[in-house]
Amino acid sequence: MDISVVVPLYNEVESLPELTAWISRVMAENNFSYEIILVDDGSKDGSWELICELNQANPAIRGIKFRRNYGKSAALNTGFEAVRGNVVITMDADLQDSPDEIPELYRRIVEEKFDLISGWKAKRYDPLSKTIPTKLFNAATRKASGIDNLHDFNCGLKAYRKTVVKNIEIYGEMHRYIPVLAKWAGFTKIGEQVVEHRARKYGTTKFGMSRFVNGFLDLLSILFVGKFGKRPMHLFGAMGTLSFLAGLIITVWIISEKLYHIAHNEKYRDATDNPLFYIALVAIILGSQLFLTGFVSEMVARSSNDRNNYQIEETV
């Protein structure tokens, strides 16, 4: 199979017929063998019933229905597990992404041997309250991840080599940083393509202002997981050891100072009257806690195997 198109959706019943017909037309015009995987993230507007009808009319359209709403990352991860095409295209269900971009995305993956091509909506139809924070997050992500050739990490329209989606795991709200996840997994040939951004035709956006706070926290998480997810002890253990050693050195200094004054029959103050005593105490306690945190994190990292278990109610 040439192409798998993964479309996560939540209450997008109005746009699905037009979107699937558009994708199918593009595939037929270019003689692609394909499948469309529609992942219903707990919709309540009849989206699943429509997906079943679309599947009856066109067997290339497949559906996965979550029992409840888990979020876009969960939908993408489950869709990636189901894909069979050599090239995987992701796009949103709101018709703001154009299926006409698919042939060029496919060509660049196949002919130019890219691992991942991320869309860049250079001209957007979003309000400033959305575009300005997005620019800030993209700039921060470029700086932190080292992927300096991408302008828009969060664009829903992306193309992947099949091996990429089969070797990355998306959870929480990490869909914003899939290129970073791919890079940490060893897929470094990442490119960008300017794509059309269309104004929303039906419904309203499903994302609120909280996504910007979550986006920042997710960026910190992905950087930690990428660098220390398999070896958390290297971070917490190192910090704990340094803190403990600093406290130990201060403690030795305080004890040595007291012994010196005793040996020379000089007046001295109690150790508890010395501010350094409390600094040493805090440093030693903090160091011990950080070391224990690293140990516990190491155990969790080695035993966690179900963070992507989602309740799938039905498939077609």
GROMACS .gro file of C-alpha atoms in nm:
model
  316
    1MET     CA    1   0.000   0.000   0.000
    2ASP     CA    2   0.134   0.343  -0.093
    3ILE     CA    3  -0.031   0.577   0.157
    4SER     CA    4  -0.214   0.564   0.488
    5VAL     CA    5  -0.396   0.883   0.587
    6VAL     CA    6  -0.459   0.912   0.961
    7VAL     CA    7  -0.729   1.161   1.063
    8PRO     CA    8  -0.798   1.214   1.435
    9LEU     CA    9  -1.139   1.370   1.491
   10TYR     CA   10  -1.373   1.488   1.761
   11ASN     CA   11  -1.725   1.602   1.670
   12GLU     CA   12  -1.650   1.668   1.302
   13VAL     CA   13  -1.953   1.501   1.143
   14GLU     CA   14  -2.015   1.792   0.904
   15SER     CA   15  -1.672   1.787   0.742
   16LEU     CA   16  -1.611   1.411   0.709
   17PRO     CA   17  -1.800   1.345   0.382
   18GLU     CA   18  -1.623   1.630   0.202
   19LEU     CA   19  -1.283   1.541   0.348
   20THR     CA   20  -1.295   1.170   0.263
   21ALA     CA   21  -1.429   1.239  -0.087
   22TRP     CA   22  -1.149   1.490  -0.145
   23ILE     CA   23  -0.880   1.250  -0.025
   24SER     CA   24  -1.023   0.967  -0.238
   25ARG     CA   25  -1.028   1.190  -0.546
   26VAL     CA   26  -0.662   1.288  -0.499
   27MET     CA   27  -0.563   0.924  -0.454
   28ALA     CA   28  -0.751   0.817  -0.769
   29GLU     CA   29  -0.598   1.097  -0.977
   30ASN     CA   30  -0.248   0.986  -0.878
   31ASN     CA   31  -0.312   0.609  -0.889
   32PHE     CA   32  -0.216   0.562  -0.524
   33SER     CA   33  -0.321   0.256  -0.328
   34TYR     CA   34  -0.441   0.394   0.003
   35GLU     CA   35  -0.639   0.372   0.323
   36ILE     CA   36  -0.803   0.643   0.532
   37ILE     CA   37  -0.801   0.573   0.906
   38LEU     CA   38  -1.053   0.790   1.090
   39VAL     CA   39  -0.992   0.783   1.466
   40ASP     CA   40  -1.304   0.899   1.650
   41ASP     CA   41  -1.187   1.043   1.982
   42GLY     CA   42  -1.517   0.994   2.167
   43SER     CA   43  -1.741   1.211   1.945
   44LYS     CA   44  -2.101   1.273   2.053
   45ASP     CA   45  -2.239   1.422   1.730
   46GLY     CA   46  -2.293   1.111   1.520
   47SER     CA   47  -1.944   1.102   1.369
   48TRP     CA   48  -1.907   0.729   1.429
   49GLU     CA   49  -2.234   0.641   1.261
   50LEU     CA   50  -2.122   0.843   0.960
   51ILE     CA   51  -1.782   0.668   0.958
   52CYS     CA   52  -1.960   0.333   0.943
   53GLU     CA   53  -2.162   0.456   0.644
   54LEU     CA   54  -1.848   0.582   0.471
   55ASN     CA   55  -1.681   0.247   0.531
   56GLN     CA   56  -1.971   0.067   0.366
   57ALA     CA   57  -1.944   0.292   0.062
   58ASN     CA   58  -1.564   0.279   0.041
   59PRO     CA   59  -1.372  -0.010   0.207
   60ALA     CA   60  -1.053   0.200   0.193
   61ILE     CA   61  -1.203   0.407   0.475
   62ARG     CA   62  -1.140   0.247   0.813
   63GLY     CA   63  -1.256   0.364   1.154
   64ILE     CA   64  -1.145   0.336   1.515
   65LYS     CA   65  -1.376   0.459   1.792
   66PHE     CA   66  -1.264   0.545   2.143
   67ARG     CA   67  -1.512   0.486   2.422
   68ARG     CA   68  -1.437   0.834   2.557
   69ASN     CA   69  -1.231   1.139   2.470
   70TYR     CA   70  -0.858   1.079   2.523
   71GLY     CA   71  -0.706   1.357   2.314
   72LYS     CA   72  -0.528   1.400   1.984
   73SER     CA   73  -0.207   1.227   2.090
   74ALA     CA   74  -0.395   0.911   2.183
   75ALA     CA   75  -0.583   0.916   1.853
   76LEU     CA   76  -0.263   0.958   1.650
   77ASN     CA   77  -0.078   0.688   1.842
   78THR     CA   78  -0.361   0.439   1.790
   79GLY     CA   79  -0.385   0.534   1.423
   80PHE     CA   80  -0.012   0.481   1.380
   81GLU     CA   81  -0.042   0.132   1.524
   82ALA     CA   82  -0.304   0.047   1.260
   83VAL     CA   83  -0.140   0.190   0.945
   84ARG     CA   84  -0.027  -0.035   0.658
   85GLY     CA   85   0.094   0.218   0.399
   86ASN     CA   86   0.460   0.282   0.322
   87VAL     CA   87   0.403   0.656   0.368
   88VAL     CA   88   0.180   0.790   0.645
   89ILE     CA   89   0.002   1.125   0.613
   90THR     CA   90  -0.166   1.292   0.908
   91MET     CA   91  -0.417   1.574   0.876
   92ASP     CA   92  -0.691   1.734   1.080
   93ALA     CA   93  -1.056   1.665   1.009
   94ASP     CA   94  -1.171   2.028   0.998
   95LEU     CA   95  -1.081   2.087   0.629
   96GLN     CA   96  -0.814   2.339   0.721
   97ASP     CA   97  -0.557   2.099   0.572
   98SER     CA   98  -0.571   2.043   0.196
   99PRO     CA   99  -0.547   1.682   0.062
  100ASP     CA  100  -0.405   1.832  -0.258
  101GLU     CA  101  -0.073   1.853  -0.070
  102ILE     CA  102  -0.052   1.472  -0.043
  103PRO     CA  103   0.120   1.392  -0.378
  104GLU     CA  104   0.411   1.628  -0.314
  105LEU     CA  105   0.449   1.510   0.046
  106TYR     CA  106   0.454   1.151  -0.079
  107ARG     CA  107   0.710   1.232  -0.348
  108ARG     CA  108   0.950   1.393  -0.103
  109ILE     CA  109   0.936   1.096   0.133
  110VAL     CA  110   0.984   0.840  -0.146
  111GLU     CA  111   1.220   1.021  -0.383
  112GLU     CA  112   1.410   1.258  -0.156
  113LYS     CA  113   1.429   0.995   0.122
  114PHE     CA  114   1.307   1.217   0.404
  115ASP     CA  115   1.201   1.048   0.726
  116LEU     CA  116   0.947   1.318   0.808
  117ILE     CA  117   0.807   1.622   0.630
  118SER     CA  118   0.626   1.877   0.847
  119GLY     CA  119   0.382   2.124   0.697
  120TRP     CA  120   0.430   2.496   0.746
  121LYS     CA  121   0.123   2.714   0.717
  122ALA     CA  122   0.310   3.031   0.631
  123LYS     CA  123  -0.016   3.220   0.577
  124ARG     CA  124  -0.265   3.147   0.852
  125TYR     CA  125  -0.630   3.231   0.910
  126ASP     CA  126  -0.605   3.234   1.289
  127PRO     CA  127  -0.647   3.525   1.533
  128LEU     CA  128  -0.342   3.690   1.690
  129SER     CA  129  -0.430   3.528   2.024
  130LYS     CA  130  -0.339   3.198   1.862
  131THR     CA  131  -0.061   3.289   1.618
  132ILE     CA  132   0.162   3.487   1.859
  133PRO     CA  133   0.183   3.215   2.129
  134THR     CA  134   0.235   2.959   1.852
  135LYS     CA  135   0.534   3.152   1.718
  136LEU     CA  136   0.683   3.173   2.068
  137PHE     CA  137   0.642   2.800   2.125
  138ASN     CA  138   0.792   2.715   1.788
  139ALA     CA  139   1.091   2.938   1.857
  140ALA     CA  140   1.143   2.777   2.199
  141THR     CA  141   1.111   2.427   2.053
  142ARG     CA  142   1.362   2.502   1.777
  143LYS     CA  143   1.610   2.628   2.032
  144ALA     CA  144   1.561   2.343   2.277
  145SER     CA  145   1.544   2.054   2.029
  146GLY     CA  146   1.807   2.166   1.780
  147ILE     CA  147   1.565   2.117   1.488
  148ASP     CA  148   1.619   2.466   1.350
  149ASN     CA  149   1.470   2.414   1.002
  150LEU     CA  150   1.104   2.383   1.112
  151HIS     CA  151   0.877   2.684   1.150
  152ASP     CA  152   0.564   2.504   1.272
  153PHE     CA  153   0.601   2.192   1.487
  154ASN     CA  154   0.228   2.172   1.559
  155CYS     CA  155   0.097   2.165   1.202
  156GLY     CA  156  -0.141   1.870   1.169
  157LEU     CA  157  -0.041   1.802   0.808
  158LYS     CA  158   0.271   1.585   0.811
  159ALA     CA  159   0.416   1.297   0.615
  160TYR     CA  160   0.619   1.011   0.760
  161ARG     CA  161   0.807   0.709   0.647
  162LYS     CA  162   0.624   0.409   0.791
  163THR     CA  163   0.922   0.305   1.004
  164VAL     CA  164   0.907   0.640   1.184
  165VAL     CA  165   0.551   0.604   1.315
  166LYS     CA  166   0.615   0.242   1.410
  167ASN     CA  167   0.909   0.343   1.629
  168ILE     CA  168   0.779   0.643   1.820
  169GLU     CA  169   0.525   0.658   2.100
  170ILE     CA  170   0.292   0.954   2.147
  171TYR     CA  171   0.113   1.007   2.476
  172GLY     CA  172  -0.027   1.287   2.690
  173GLU     CA  173  -0.029   1.583   2.452
  174MET     CA  174   0.301   1.513   2.278
  175HIS     CA  175   0.151   1.538   1.928
  176ARG     CA  176   0.286   1.894   1.917
  177TYR     CA  177   0.640   1.762   1.928
  178ILE     CA  178   0.637   1.459   1.700
  179PRO     CA  179   0.944   1.586   1.506
  180VAL     CA  180   1.133   1.602   1.836
  181LEU     CA  181   1.024   1.248   1.924
  182ALA     CA  182   1.134   1.130   1.580
  183LYS     CA  183   1.473   1.294   1.621
  184TRP     CA  184   1.526   1.131   1.962
  185ALA     CA  185   1.437   0.796   1.799
  186GLY     CA  186   1.716   0.844   1.546
  187PHE     CA  187   1.521   0.975   1.246
  188THR     CA  188   1.715   1.289   1.166
  189LYS     CA  189   1.627   1.364   0.803
  190ILE     CA  190   1.342   1.601   0.880
  191GLY     CA  191   1.216   1.852   0.626
  192GLU     CA  192   0.949   2.115   0.585
  193GLN     CA  193   0.696   2.203   0.317
  194VAL     CA  194   0.487   2.517   0.285
  195VAL     CA  195   0.122   2.410   0.279
  196GLU     CA  196  -0.210   2.584   0.238
  197HIS     CA  197  -0.402   2.683   0.549
  198ARG     CA  198  -0.773   2.700   0.483
  199ALA     CA  199  -1.027   2.883   0.695
  200ARG     CA  200  -1.244   2.653   0.908
  201LYS     CA  201  -1.560   2.567   0.717
  202TYR     CA  202  -1.763   2.388   0.983
  203GLY     CA  203  -1.786   2.402   1.362
  204THR     CA  204  -1.541   2.561   1.602
  205THR     CA  205  -1.194   2.479   1.728
  206LYS     CA  206  -1.170   2.211   1.998
  207PHE     CA  207  -0.861   2.362   2.164
  208GLY     CA  208  -0.872   2.636   2.427
  209MET     CA  209  -0.613   2.864   2.584
  210SER     CA  210  -0.504   2.589   2.823
  211ARG     CA  211  -0.317   2.426   2.533
  212PHE     CA  212  -0.048   2.693   2.553
  213VAL     CA  213   0.027   2.613   2.918
  214ASN     CA  214   0.014   2.242   2.840
  215GLY     CA  215   0.238   2.298   2.539
  216PHE     CA  216   0.511   2.456   2.753
  217LEU     CA  217   0.492   2.177   3.011
  218ASP     CA  218   0.496   1.915   2.734
  219LEU     CA  219   0.809   2.076   2.587
  220LEU     CA  220   0.986   2.038   2.922
  221SER     CA  221   0.862   1.680   2.946
  222ILE     CA  222   0.973   1.584   2.598
  223LEU     CA  223   1.319   1.729   2.650
  224PHE     CA  224   1.354   1.540   2.979
  225VAL     CA  225   1.219   1.216   2.834
  226GLY     CA  226   1.436   1.247   2.526
  227LYS     CA  227   1.757   1.297   2.720
  228PHE     CA  228   1.691   1.108   3.042
  229GLY     CA  229   1.379   0.896   2.986
  230LYS     CA  230   1.584   0.577   2.971
  231ARG     CA  231   1.834   0.688   3.235
  232PRO     CA  232   1.666   0.924   3.486
  233MET     CA  233   1.928   0.833   3.745
  234HIS     CA  234   2.186   1.019   3.537
  235LEU     CA  235   2.001   1.346   3.601
  236PHE     CA  236   1.858   1.305   3.950
  237GLY     CA  237   2.155   1.103   4.073
  238ALA     CA  238   2.403   1.364   3.952
  239MET     CA  239   2.206   1.652   4.105
  240GLY     CA  240   2.158   1.461   4.430
  241THR     CA  241   2.524   1.370   4.453
  242LEU     CA  242   2.637   1.729   4.398
  243SER     CA  243   2.391   1.859   4.657
  244PHE     CA  244   2.491   1.594   4.909
  245LEU     CA  245   2.862   1.661   4.857
  246ALA     CA  246   2.809   2.036   4.899
  247GLY     CA  247   2.629   1.975   5.228
  248LEU     CA  248   2.896   1.730   5.340
  249ILE     CA  249   3.177   1.975   5.265
  250ILE     CA  250   3.003   2.252   5.460
  251THR     CA  251   2.945   2.010   5.750
  252VAL     CA  252   3.313   1.910   5.758
  253TRP     CA  253   3.406   2.279   5.752
  254ILE     CA  254   3.180   2.359   6.050
  255ILE     CA  255   3.312   2.061   6.250
  256SER     CA  256   3.674   2.146   6.167
  257GLU     CA  257   3.624   2.507   6.267
  258LYS     CA  258   3.473   2.404   6.601
  259LEU     CA  259   3.754   2.156   6.672
  260TYR     CA  260   4.013   2.421   6.590
  261HIS     CA  261   3.863   2.666   6.840
  262ILE     CA  262   3.840   2.397   7.106
  263ALA     CA  263   4.206   2.299   7.053
  264HIS     CA  264   4.316   2.662   7.097
  265ASN     CA  265   4.084   2.730   7.390
  266GLU     CA  266   3.908   3.001   7.194
  267LYS     CA  267   3.547   3.104   7.224
  268TYR     CA  268   3.321   2.955   6.962
  269ARG     CA  269   2.953   2.958   6.882
  270ASP     CA  270   2.735   2.652   6.867
  271ALA     CA  271   2.702   2.489   6.527
  272THR     CA  272   2.326   2.553   6.533
  273ASP     CA  273   2.396   2.926   6.556
  274ASN     CA  274   2.590   2.915   6.229
  275PRO     CA  275   2.376   2.982   5.917
  276LEU     CA  276   2.599   2.742   5.725
  277PHE     CA  277   2.466   2.461   5.944
  278TYR     CA  278   2.116   2.499   5.800
  279ILE     CA  279   2.246   2.531   5.446
  280ALA     CA  280   2.438   2.206   5.490
  281LEU     CA  281   2.135   2.036   5.642
  282VAL     CA  282   1.909   2.138   5.354
  283ALA     CA  283   2.172   2.037   5.094
  284ILE     CA  284   2.218   1.692   5.247
  285ILE     CA  285   1.842   1.629   5.275
  286LEU     CA  286   1.778   1.760   4.923
  287GLY     CA  287   2.062   1.551   4.784
  288SER     CA  288   1.924   1.237   4.946
  289GLN     CA  289   1.575   1.307   4.813
  290LEU     CA  290   1.700   1.371   4.459
  291PHE     CA  291   1.900   1.049   4.468
  292LEU     CA  292   1.594   0.854   4.584
  293THR     CA  293   1.384   1.025   4.314
  294GLY     CA  294   1.630   0.909   4.052
  295PHE     CA  295   1.618   0.556   4.188
  296VAL     CA  296   1.238   0.545   4.188
  297SER     CA  297   1.225   0.701   3.839
  298GLU     CA  298   1.466   0.437   3.715
  299MET     CA  299   1.238   0.164   3.847
  300VAL     CA  300   0.930   0.326   3.689
  301ALA     CA  301   1.104   0.368   3.355
  302ARG     CA  302   1.192   0.001   3.351
  303SER     CA  303   0.847  -0.128   3.446
  304SER     CA  304   0.596   0.109   3.281
  305ASN     CA  305   0.424  -0.070   2.994
  306ASP     CA  306   0.065   0.052   2.983
  307ARG     CA  307   0.059   0.429   2.945
  308ASN     CA  308  -0.091   0.388   2.597
  309ASN     CA  309  -0.376   0.156   2.688
  310TYR     CA  310  -0.694   0.309   2.552
  311GLN     CA  311  -1.044   0.167   2.557
  312ILE     CA  312  -1.141   0.104   2.194
  313GLU     CA  313  -1.510   0.038   2.169
  314GLU     CA  314  -1.538  -0.064   1.804
  315THR     CA  315  -1.350  -0.082   1.474
  316VAL     CA  316  -1.460  -0.111   1.113
   0.00000   0.00000   0.00000
